[in-house]
Tab-separated table of C-alpha atoms and ligand atoms in Angstrom:
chain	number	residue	atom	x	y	z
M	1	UNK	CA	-28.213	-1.885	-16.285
M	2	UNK	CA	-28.634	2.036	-15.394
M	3	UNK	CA	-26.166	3.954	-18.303
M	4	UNK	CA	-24.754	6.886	-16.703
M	5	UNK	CA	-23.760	9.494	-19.395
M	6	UNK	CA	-21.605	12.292	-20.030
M	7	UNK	CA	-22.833	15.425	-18.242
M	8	UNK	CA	-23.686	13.157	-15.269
M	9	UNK	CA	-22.377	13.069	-12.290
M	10	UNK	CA	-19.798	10.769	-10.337
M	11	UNK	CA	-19.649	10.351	-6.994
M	12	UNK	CA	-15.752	9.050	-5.095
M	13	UNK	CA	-16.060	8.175	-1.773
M	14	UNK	CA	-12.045	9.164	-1.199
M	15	UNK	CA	-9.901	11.754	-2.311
M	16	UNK	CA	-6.558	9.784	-3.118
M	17	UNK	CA	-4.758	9.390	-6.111
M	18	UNK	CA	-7.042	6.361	-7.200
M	19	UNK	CA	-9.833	8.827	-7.171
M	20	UNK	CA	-7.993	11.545	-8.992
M	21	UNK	CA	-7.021	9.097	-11.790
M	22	UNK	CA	-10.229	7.504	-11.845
M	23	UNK	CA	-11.709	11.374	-11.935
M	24	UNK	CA	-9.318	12.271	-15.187
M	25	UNK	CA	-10.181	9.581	-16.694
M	26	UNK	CA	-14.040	10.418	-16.190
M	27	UNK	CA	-13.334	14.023	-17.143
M	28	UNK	CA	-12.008	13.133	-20.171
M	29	UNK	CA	-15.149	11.916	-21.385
M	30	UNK	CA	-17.679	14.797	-19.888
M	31	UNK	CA	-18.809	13.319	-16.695
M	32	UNK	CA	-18.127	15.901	-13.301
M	33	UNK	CA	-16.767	14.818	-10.620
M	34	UNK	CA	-18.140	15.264	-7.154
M	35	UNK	CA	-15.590	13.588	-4.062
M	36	UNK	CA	-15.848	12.893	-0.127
M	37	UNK	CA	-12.863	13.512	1.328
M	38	UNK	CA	-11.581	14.706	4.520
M	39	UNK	CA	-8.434	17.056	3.109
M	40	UNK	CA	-10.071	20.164	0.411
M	41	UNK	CA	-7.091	20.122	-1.521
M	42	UNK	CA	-6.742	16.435	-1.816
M	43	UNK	CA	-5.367	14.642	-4.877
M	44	UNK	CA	-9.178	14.192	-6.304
M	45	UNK	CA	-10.400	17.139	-4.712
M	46	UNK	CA	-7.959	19.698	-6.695
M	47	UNK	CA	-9.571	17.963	-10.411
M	48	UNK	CA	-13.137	17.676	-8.710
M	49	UNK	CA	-15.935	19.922	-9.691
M	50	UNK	CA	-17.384	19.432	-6.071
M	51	UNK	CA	-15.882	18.600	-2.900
M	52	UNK	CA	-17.698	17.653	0.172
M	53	UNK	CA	-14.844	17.811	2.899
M	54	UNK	CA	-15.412	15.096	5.461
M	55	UNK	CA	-15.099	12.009	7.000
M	56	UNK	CA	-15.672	9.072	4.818
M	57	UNK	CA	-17.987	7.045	7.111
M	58	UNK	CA	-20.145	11.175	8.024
M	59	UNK	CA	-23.353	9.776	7.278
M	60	UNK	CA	-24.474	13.342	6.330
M	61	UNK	CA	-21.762	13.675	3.762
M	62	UNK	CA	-22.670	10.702	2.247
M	63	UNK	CA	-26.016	12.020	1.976
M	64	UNK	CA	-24.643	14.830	0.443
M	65	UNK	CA	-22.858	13.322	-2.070
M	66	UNK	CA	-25.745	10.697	-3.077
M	67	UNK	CA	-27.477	14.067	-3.738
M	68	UNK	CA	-25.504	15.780	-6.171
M	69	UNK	CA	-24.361	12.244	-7.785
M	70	UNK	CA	-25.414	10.108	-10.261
M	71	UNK	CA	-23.541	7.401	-9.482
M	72	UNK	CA	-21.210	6.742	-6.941
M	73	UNK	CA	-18.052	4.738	-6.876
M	74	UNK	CA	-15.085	4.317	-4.251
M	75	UNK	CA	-11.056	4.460	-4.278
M	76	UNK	CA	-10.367	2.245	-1.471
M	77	UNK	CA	-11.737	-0.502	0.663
M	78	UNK	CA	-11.228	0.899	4.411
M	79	UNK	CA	-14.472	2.950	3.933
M	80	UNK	CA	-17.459	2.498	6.741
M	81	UNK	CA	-19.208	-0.927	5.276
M	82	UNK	CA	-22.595	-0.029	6.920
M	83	UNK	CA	-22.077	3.817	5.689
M	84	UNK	CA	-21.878	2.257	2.101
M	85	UNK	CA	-24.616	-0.188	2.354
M	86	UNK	CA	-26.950	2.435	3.883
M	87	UNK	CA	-26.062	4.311	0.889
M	88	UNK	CA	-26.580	1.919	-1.655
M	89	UNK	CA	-30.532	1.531	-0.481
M	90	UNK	CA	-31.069	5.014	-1.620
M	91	UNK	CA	-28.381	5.946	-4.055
M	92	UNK	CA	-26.878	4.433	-7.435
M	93	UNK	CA	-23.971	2.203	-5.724
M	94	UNK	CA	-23.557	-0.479	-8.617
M	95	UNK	CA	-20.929	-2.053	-6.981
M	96	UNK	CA	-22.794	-2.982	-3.494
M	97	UNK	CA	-21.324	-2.958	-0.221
M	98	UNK	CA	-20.744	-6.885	0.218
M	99	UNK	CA	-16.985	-6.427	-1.732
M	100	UNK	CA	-16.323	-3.853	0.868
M	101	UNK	CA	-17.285	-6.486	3.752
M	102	UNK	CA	-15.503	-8.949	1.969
M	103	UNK	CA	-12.115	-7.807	1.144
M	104	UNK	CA	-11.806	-5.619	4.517
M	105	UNK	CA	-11.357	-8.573	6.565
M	106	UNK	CA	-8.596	-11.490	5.479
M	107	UNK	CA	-10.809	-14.032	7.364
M	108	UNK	CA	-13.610	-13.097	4.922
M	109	UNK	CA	-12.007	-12.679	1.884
M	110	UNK	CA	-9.886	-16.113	2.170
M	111	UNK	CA	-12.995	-17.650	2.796
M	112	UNK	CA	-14.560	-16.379	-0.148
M	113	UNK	CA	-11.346	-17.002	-2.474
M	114	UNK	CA	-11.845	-20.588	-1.280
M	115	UNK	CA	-15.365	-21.044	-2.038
M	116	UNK	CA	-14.805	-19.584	-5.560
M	117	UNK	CA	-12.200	-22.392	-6.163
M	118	UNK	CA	-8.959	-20.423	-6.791
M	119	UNK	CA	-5.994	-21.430	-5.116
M	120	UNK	CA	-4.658	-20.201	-1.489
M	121	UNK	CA	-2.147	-20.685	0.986
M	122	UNK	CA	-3.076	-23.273	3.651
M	123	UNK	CA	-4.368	-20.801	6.439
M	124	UNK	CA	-5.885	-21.218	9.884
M	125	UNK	CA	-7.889	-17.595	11.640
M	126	UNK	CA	-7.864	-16.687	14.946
M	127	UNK	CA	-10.013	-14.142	17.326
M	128	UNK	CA	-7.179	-14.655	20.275
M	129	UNK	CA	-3.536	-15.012	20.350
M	130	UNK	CA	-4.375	-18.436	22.636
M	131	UNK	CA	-6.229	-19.969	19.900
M	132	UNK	CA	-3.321	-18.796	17.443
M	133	UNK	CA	-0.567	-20.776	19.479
M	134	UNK	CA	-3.504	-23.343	19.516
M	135	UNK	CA	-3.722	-24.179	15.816
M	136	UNK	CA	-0.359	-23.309	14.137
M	137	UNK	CA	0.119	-26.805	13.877
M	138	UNK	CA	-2.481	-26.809	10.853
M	139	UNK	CA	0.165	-24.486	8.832
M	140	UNK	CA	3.526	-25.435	10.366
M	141	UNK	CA	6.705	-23.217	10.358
M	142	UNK	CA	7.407	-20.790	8.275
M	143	UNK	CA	4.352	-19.169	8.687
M	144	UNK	CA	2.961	-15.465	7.993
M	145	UNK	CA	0.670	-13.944	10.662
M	146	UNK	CA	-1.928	-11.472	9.515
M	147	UNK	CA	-4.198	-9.253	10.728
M	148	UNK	CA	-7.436	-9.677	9.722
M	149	UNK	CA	-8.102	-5.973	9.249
M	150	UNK	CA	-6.093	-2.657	8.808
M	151	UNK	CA	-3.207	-3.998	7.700
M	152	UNK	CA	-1.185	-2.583	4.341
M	153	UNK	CA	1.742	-2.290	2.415
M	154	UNK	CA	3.047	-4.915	4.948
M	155	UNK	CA	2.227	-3.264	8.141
M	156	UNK	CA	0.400	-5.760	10.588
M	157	UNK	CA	2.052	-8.735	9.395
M	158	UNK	CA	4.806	-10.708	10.690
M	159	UNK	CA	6.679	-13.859	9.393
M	160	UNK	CA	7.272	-16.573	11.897
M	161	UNK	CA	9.931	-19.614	12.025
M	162	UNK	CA	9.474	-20.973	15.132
M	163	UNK	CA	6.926	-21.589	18.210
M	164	UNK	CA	9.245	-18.595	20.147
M	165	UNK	CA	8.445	-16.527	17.614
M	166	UNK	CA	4.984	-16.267	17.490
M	167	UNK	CA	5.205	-13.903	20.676
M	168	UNK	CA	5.669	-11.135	18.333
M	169	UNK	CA	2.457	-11.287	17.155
M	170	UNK	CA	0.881	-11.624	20.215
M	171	UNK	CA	0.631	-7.324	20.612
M	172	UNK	CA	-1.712	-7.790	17.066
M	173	UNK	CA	-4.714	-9.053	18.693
M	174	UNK	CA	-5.321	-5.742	21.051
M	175	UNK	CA	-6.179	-4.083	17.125
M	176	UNK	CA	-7.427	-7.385	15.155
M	177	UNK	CA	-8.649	-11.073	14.974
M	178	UNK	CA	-5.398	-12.600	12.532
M	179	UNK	CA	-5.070	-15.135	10.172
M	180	UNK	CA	-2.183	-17.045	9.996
M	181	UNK	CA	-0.701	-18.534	6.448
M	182	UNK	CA	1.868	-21.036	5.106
M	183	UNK	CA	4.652	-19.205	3.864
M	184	UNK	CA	4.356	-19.427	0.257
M	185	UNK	CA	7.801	-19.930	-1.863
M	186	UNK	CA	7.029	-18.053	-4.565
M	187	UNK	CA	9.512	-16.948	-7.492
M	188	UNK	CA	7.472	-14.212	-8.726
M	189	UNK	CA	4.480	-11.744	-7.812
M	190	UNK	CA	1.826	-10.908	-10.433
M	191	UNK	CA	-1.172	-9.020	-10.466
M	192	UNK	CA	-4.420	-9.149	-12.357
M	193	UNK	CA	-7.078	-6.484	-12.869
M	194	UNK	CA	-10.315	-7.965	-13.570
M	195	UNK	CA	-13.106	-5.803	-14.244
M	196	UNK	CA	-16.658	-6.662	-14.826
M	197	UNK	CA	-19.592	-5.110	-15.600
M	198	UNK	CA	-23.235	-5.696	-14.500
M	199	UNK	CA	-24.714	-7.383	-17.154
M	200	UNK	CA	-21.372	-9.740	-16.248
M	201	UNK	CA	-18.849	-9.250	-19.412
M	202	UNK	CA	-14.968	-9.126	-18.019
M	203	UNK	CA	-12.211	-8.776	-19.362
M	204	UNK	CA	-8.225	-9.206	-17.585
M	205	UNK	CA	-5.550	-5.929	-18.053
M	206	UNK	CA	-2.012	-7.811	-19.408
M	207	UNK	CA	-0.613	-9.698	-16.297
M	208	UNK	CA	1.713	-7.206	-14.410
M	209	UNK	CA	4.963	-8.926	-12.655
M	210	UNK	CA	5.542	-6.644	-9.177
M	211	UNK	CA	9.048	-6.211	-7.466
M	212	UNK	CA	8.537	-4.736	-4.078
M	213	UNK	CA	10.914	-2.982	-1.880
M	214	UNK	CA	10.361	-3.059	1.982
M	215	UNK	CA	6.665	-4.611	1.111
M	216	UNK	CA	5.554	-1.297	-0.748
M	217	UNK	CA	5.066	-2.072	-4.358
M	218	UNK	CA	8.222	-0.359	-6.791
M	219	UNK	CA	7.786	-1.589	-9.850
M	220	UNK	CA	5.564	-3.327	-12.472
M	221	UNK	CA	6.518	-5.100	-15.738
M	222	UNK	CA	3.762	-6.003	-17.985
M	223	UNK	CA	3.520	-8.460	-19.676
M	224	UNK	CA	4.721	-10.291	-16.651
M	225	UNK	CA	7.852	-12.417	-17.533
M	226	UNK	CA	6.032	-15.854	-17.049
M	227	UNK	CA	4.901	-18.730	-19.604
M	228	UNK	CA	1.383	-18.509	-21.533
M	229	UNK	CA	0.163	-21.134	-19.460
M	230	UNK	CA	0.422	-19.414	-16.254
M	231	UNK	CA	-1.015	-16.025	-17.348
M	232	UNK	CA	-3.753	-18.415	-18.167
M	233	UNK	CA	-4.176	-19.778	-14.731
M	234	UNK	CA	-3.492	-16.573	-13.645
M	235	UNK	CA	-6.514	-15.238	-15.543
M	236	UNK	CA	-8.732	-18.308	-14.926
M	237	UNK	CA	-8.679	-17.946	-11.208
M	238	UNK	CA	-9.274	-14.285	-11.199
M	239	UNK	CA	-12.772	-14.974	-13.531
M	240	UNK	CA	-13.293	-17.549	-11.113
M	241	UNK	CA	-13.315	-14.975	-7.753
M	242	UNK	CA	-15.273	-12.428	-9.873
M	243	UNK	CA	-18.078	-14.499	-11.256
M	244	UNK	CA	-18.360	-15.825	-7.667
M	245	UNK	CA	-18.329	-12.472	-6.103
M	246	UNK	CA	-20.282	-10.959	-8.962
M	247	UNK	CA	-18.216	-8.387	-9.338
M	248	UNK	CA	-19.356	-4.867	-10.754
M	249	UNK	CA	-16.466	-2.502	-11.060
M	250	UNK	CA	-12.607	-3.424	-10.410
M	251	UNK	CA	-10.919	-6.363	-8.612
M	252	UNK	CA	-6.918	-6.745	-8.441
M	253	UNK	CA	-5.825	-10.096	-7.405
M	254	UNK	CA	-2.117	-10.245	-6.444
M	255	UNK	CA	-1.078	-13.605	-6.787
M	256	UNK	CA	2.393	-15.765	-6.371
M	257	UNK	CA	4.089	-17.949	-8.967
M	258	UNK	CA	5.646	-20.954	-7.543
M	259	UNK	CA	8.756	-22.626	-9.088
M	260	UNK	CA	6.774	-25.546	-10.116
M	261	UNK	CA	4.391	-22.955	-12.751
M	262	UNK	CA	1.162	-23.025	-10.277
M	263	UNK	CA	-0.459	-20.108	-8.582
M	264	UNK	CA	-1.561	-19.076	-4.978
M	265	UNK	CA	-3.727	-15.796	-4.435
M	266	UNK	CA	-2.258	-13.266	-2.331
M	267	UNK	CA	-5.128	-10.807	-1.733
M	268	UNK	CA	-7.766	-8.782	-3.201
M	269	UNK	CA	-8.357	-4.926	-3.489
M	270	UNK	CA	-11.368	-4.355	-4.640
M	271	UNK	CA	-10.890	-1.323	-7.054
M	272	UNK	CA	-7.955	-0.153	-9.339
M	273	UNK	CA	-4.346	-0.853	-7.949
M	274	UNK	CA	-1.231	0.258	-8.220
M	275	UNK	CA	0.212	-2.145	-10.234
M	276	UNK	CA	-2.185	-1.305	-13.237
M	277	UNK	CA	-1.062	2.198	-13.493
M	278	UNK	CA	0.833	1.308	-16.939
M	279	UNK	CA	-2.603	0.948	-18.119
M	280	UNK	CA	-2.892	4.383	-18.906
M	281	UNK	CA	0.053	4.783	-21.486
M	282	UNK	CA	0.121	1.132	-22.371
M	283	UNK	CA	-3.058	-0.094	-22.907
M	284	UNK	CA	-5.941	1.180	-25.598
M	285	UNK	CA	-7.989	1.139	-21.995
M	286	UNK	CA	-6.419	2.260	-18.755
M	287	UNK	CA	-7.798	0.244	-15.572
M	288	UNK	CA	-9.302	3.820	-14.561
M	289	UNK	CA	-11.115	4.477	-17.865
M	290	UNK	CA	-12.963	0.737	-17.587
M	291	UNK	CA	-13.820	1.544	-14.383
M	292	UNK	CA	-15.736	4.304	-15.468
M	293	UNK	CA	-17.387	2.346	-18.064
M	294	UNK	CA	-18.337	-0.478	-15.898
M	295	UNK	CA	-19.795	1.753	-13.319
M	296	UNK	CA	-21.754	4.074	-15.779
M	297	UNK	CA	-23.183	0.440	-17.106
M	298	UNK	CA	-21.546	1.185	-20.332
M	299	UNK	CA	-19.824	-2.293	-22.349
M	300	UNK	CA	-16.181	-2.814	-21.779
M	301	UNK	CA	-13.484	-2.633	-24.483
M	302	UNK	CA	-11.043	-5.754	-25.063
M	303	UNK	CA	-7.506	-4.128	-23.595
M	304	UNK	CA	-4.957	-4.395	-25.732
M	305	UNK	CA	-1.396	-3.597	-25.069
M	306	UNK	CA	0.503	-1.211	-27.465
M	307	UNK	CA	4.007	-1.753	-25.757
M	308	UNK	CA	5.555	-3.187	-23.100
M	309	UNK	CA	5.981	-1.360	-19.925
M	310	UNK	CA	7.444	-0.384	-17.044
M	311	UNK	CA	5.797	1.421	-14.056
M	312	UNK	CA	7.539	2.986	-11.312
M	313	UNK	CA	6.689	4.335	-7.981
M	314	UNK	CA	7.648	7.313	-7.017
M	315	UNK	CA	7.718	7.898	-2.904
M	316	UNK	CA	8.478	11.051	-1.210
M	317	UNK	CA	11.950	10.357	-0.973
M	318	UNK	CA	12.333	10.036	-5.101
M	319	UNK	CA	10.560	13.091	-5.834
M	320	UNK	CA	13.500	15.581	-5.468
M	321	UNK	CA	15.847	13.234	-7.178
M	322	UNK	CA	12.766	12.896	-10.106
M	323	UNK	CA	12.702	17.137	-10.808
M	324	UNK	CA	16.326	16.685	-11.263
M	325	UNK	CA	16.294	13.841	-13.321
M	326	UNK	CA	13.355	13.535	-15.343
M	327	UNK	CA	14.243	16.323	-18.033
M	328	UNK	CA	16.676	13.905	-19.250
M	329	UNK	CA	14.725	11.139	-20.149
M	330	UNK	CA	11.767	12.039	-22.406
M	331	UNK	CA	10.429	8.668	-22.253
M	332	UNK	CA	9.295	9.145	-19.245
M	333	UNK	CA	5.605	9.617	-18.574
M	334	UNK	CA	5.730	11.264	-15.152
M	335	UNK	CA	2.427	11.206	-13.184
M	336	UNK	CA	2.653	12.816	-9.751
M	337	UNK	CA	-0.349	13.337	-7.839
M	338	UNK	CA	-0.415	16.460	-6.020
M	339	UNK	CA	0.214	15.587	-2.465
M	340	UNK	CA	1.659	18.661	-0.140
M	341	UNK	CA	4.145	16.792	1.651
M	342	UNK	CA	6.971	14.418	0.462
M	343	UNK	CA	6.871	12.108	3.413
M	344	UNK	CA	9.243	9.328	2.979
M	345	UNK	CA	7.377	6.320	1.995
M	346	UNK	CA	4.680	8.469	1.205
M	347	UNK	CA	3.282	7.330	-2.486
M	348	UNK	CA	3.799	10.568	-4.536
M	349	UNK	CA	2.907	9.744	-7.949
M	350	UNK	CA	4.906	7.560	-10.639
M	351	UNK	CA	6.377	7.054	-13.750
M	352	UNK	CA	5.482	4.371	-16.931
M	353	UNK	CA	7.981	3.777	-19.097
M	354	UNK	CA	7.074	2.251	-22.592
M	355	UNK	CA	9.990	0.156	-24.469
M	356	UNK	CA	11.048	-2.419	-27.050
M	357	UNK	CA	13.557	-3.720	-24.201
M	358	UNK	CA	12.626	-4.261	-20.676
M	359	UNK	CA	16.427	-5.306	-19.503
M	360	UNK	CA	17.472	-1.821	-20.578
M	361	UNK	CA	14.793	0.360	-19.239
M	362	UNK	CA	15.396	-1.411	-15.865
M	363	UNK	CA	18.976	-0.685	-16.015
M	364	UNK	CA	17.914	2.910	-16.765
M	365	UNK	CA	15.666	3.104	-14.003
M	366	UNK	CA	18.466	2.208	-12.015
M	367	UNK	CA	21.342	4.266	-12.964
M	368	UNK	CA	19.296	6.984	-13.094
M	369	UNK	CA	19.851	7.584	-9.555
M	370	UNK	CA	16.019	8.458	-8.908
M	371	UNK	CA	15.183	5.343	-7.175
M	372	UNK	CA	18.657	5.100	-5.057
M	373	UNK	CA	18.920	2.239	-2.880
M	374	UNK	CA	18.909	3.379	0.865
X	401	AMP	P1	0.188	-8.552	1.745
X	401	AMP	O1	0.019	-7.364	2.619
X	401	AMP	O2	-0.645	-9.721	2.140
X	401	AMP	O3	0.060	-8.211	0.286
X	401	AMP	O4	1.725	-8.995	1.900
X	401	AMP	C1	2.775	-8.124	1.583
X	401	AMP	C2	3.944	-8.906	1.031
X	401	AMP	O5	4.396	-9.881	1.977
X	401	AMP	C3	3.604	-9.709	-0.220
X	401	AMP	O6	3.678	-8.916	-1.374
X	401	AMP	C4	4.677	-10.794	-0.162
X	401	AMP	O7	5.901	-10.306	-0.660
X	401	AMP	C5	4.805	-11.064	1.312
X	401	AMP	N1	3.902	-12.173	1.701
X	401	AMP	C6	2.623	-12.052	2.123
X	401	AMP	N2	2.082	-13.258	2.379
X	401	AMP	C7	3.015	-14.185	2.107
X	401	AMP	C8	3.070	-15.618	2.164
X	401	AMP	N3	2.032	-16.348	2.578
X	401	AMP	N4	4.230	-16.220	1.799
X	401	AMP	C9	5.288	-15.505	1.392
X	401	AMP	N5	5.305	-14.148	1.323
X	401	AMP	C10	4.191	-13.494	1.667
């Protein structure tokens, strides 16, 4: 296992806020910071100490940044996955490419979730719309069609009650192959972060519970409001996909509780997420510091958590509402991440809220007026 120290160099492929946490975190400990990124001023790119402004998938830039890196890491998965693996041939890429292939594509990733014997939603794929209104049958009504690439935050996905239906998903296949899935009941949404170094020691951050709003994430509770037994399941299955994918970095695995205390896996992102952002107040190890460590080859601290938690996201239409608000409630750890323009939905930064009483710090959040409900 290569130890990257401080003084050394990091390499981001991506300039979002993932990077710039990841890149304060880093900081903190000496290493500089060197990101790709197609915007100068972007989130990472105003805490880097060099910038290489371009495309993610400029072979050239790559290059570039291989050069003055030590390491390199990424923020997100929609990066060029024969740019990366090119890369890793030549430079330090301890994570590989192959979690890039993997979790870009739903077909792939199901696939792999499957082989690595945690639990998924009955599923059938499909490269045409023909062969979708072919096999439905295998999954039955209600049904969720995906597709297999691009998709986010909810976008390319539709959920489907009847034969009729299934039209609307027709216009997907001029962009994607799709999968489609059994709607999954679920009472609850969790997440866990699993992250793993190369010699193979993991540990799981506390389980986060997520409540989403128009299928962007808007908050996290940790611990997650579930029994023992299913943060244990919960925790099982996510060793399970990241021994079998031999993870080296981060994995979140969003995951549904059914009524009956069992689990299904959602989906995987393949670096820190959004719904481990507590991590940084909460924990004695924020998601973004052990990502550091596990990239730099360095052993991983057991995470503890100090407090429970709350972790809100702020979009572009909370922000002015937030400068109002926020001077009234020191509690608050506001994090916002430097974007120029508060575009509604836009993610803009958040807030983590540590307290003896979850109940009441939801109720804050909510007559606080910052997050109104449009
Ligand atoms: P995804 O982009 O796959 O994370 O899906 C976004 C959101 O859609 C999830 O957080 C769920 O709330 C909902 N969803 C996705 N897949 C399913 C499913 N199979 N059954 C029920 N709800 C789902």
């Amino acid at each position: 296992m290569t130890t990257i120290l401080p003084g050394q160099t990091i390499g981001i492929i991506g300039g979002g806020q993932l990077g710039r946490m990841m890149g304060l975190a880093a900081k903190e400990a000496g290493f500089r910071i060197a990101v790709l990124d197609p915007i100068e001023d972007s989130p990472c790119g105003q805490i880097a100490d060099i910038r290489i402004v371009a495309d993610y998938d400029d072979e050239h830039a790559l290059q570039e940044l291989a050069q003055v890196s030590d390491v390199i890491t990424y923020e997100f998965e929609n990066i060029d996955y024969e740019g990366l693996k090119k890369l890793a041939e030549t430079a330090h890429v301890p994570q590989g490419a192959e979690l890039v292939r993997i979790t870009q594509n739903r077909m792939n990733e199901k696939a792999e979730i499957n082989t690595s014997g945690a639990p998924v939603a009955n599923y059938v794929t499909a490269h045409t719309f023909e062969e979708l209104e072919a096999n439905i049958g295998q999954v039955g009504f209600p049904c969720i069609v995906k597709t297999a690439f691009g998709g986010y935050d909810g976008k390319g996905q539709v959920k489907v009650d009847t034969l009729e239906q299934l039209e609307e998903a027709r216009t997907f296949f001029e962009h994607s192959t799709c999968i489609a899935e059994a709607f999954v009941p679920f009472v609850k949404e969790i997440s866990v972060i699993i992250q793993r170094n190369a010699e193979g020691q993991s540990y799981c951050l506390p389980v986060a519970e997520n409540i989403h709003k128009d299928h962007i994430l808007h908050e996290s509770i940790v611990p997650a409001r579930i029994d023992e037994a299913i943060i244990k399941k919960a925790e099982e299955a996510a060793g399970k996909i990241a021994n079998h994918l031999e993870l080296v970095g981060t994995l979140a695995v969003e995951m549904f509780v059914l009524e009956d205390g069992n689990i299904v896996i959602n989906e995987l992102a393949p670096r820190p997420h959004n719904s481990g952002h507590y991590s940084i107040e909460a924990c004695n190890v924020s998601q973004f510091h052990q990502h550091i460590r596990a990239i730099c080859g360095w052993p991983l601290r057991k995470p503890r958590l100090w407090a429970s938690s709350i972790m809100v996201n702020v979009l572009g239409e909370h922000v002015e509402p937030l400068q109002e608000m926020l001077v009234h409630y020191p509690e608050w750890s506001v994090h916002m991440y430097g974007k120029a323009e508060a575009k509604e939905k836009r993610k803009m930064g958040h807030v983590t809220i540590m307290t003896d009483d979850i109940d009441t710090t939801l109720e804050e959040i909510k007559t606080s007026n910052v997050w109104f409900n449009k």
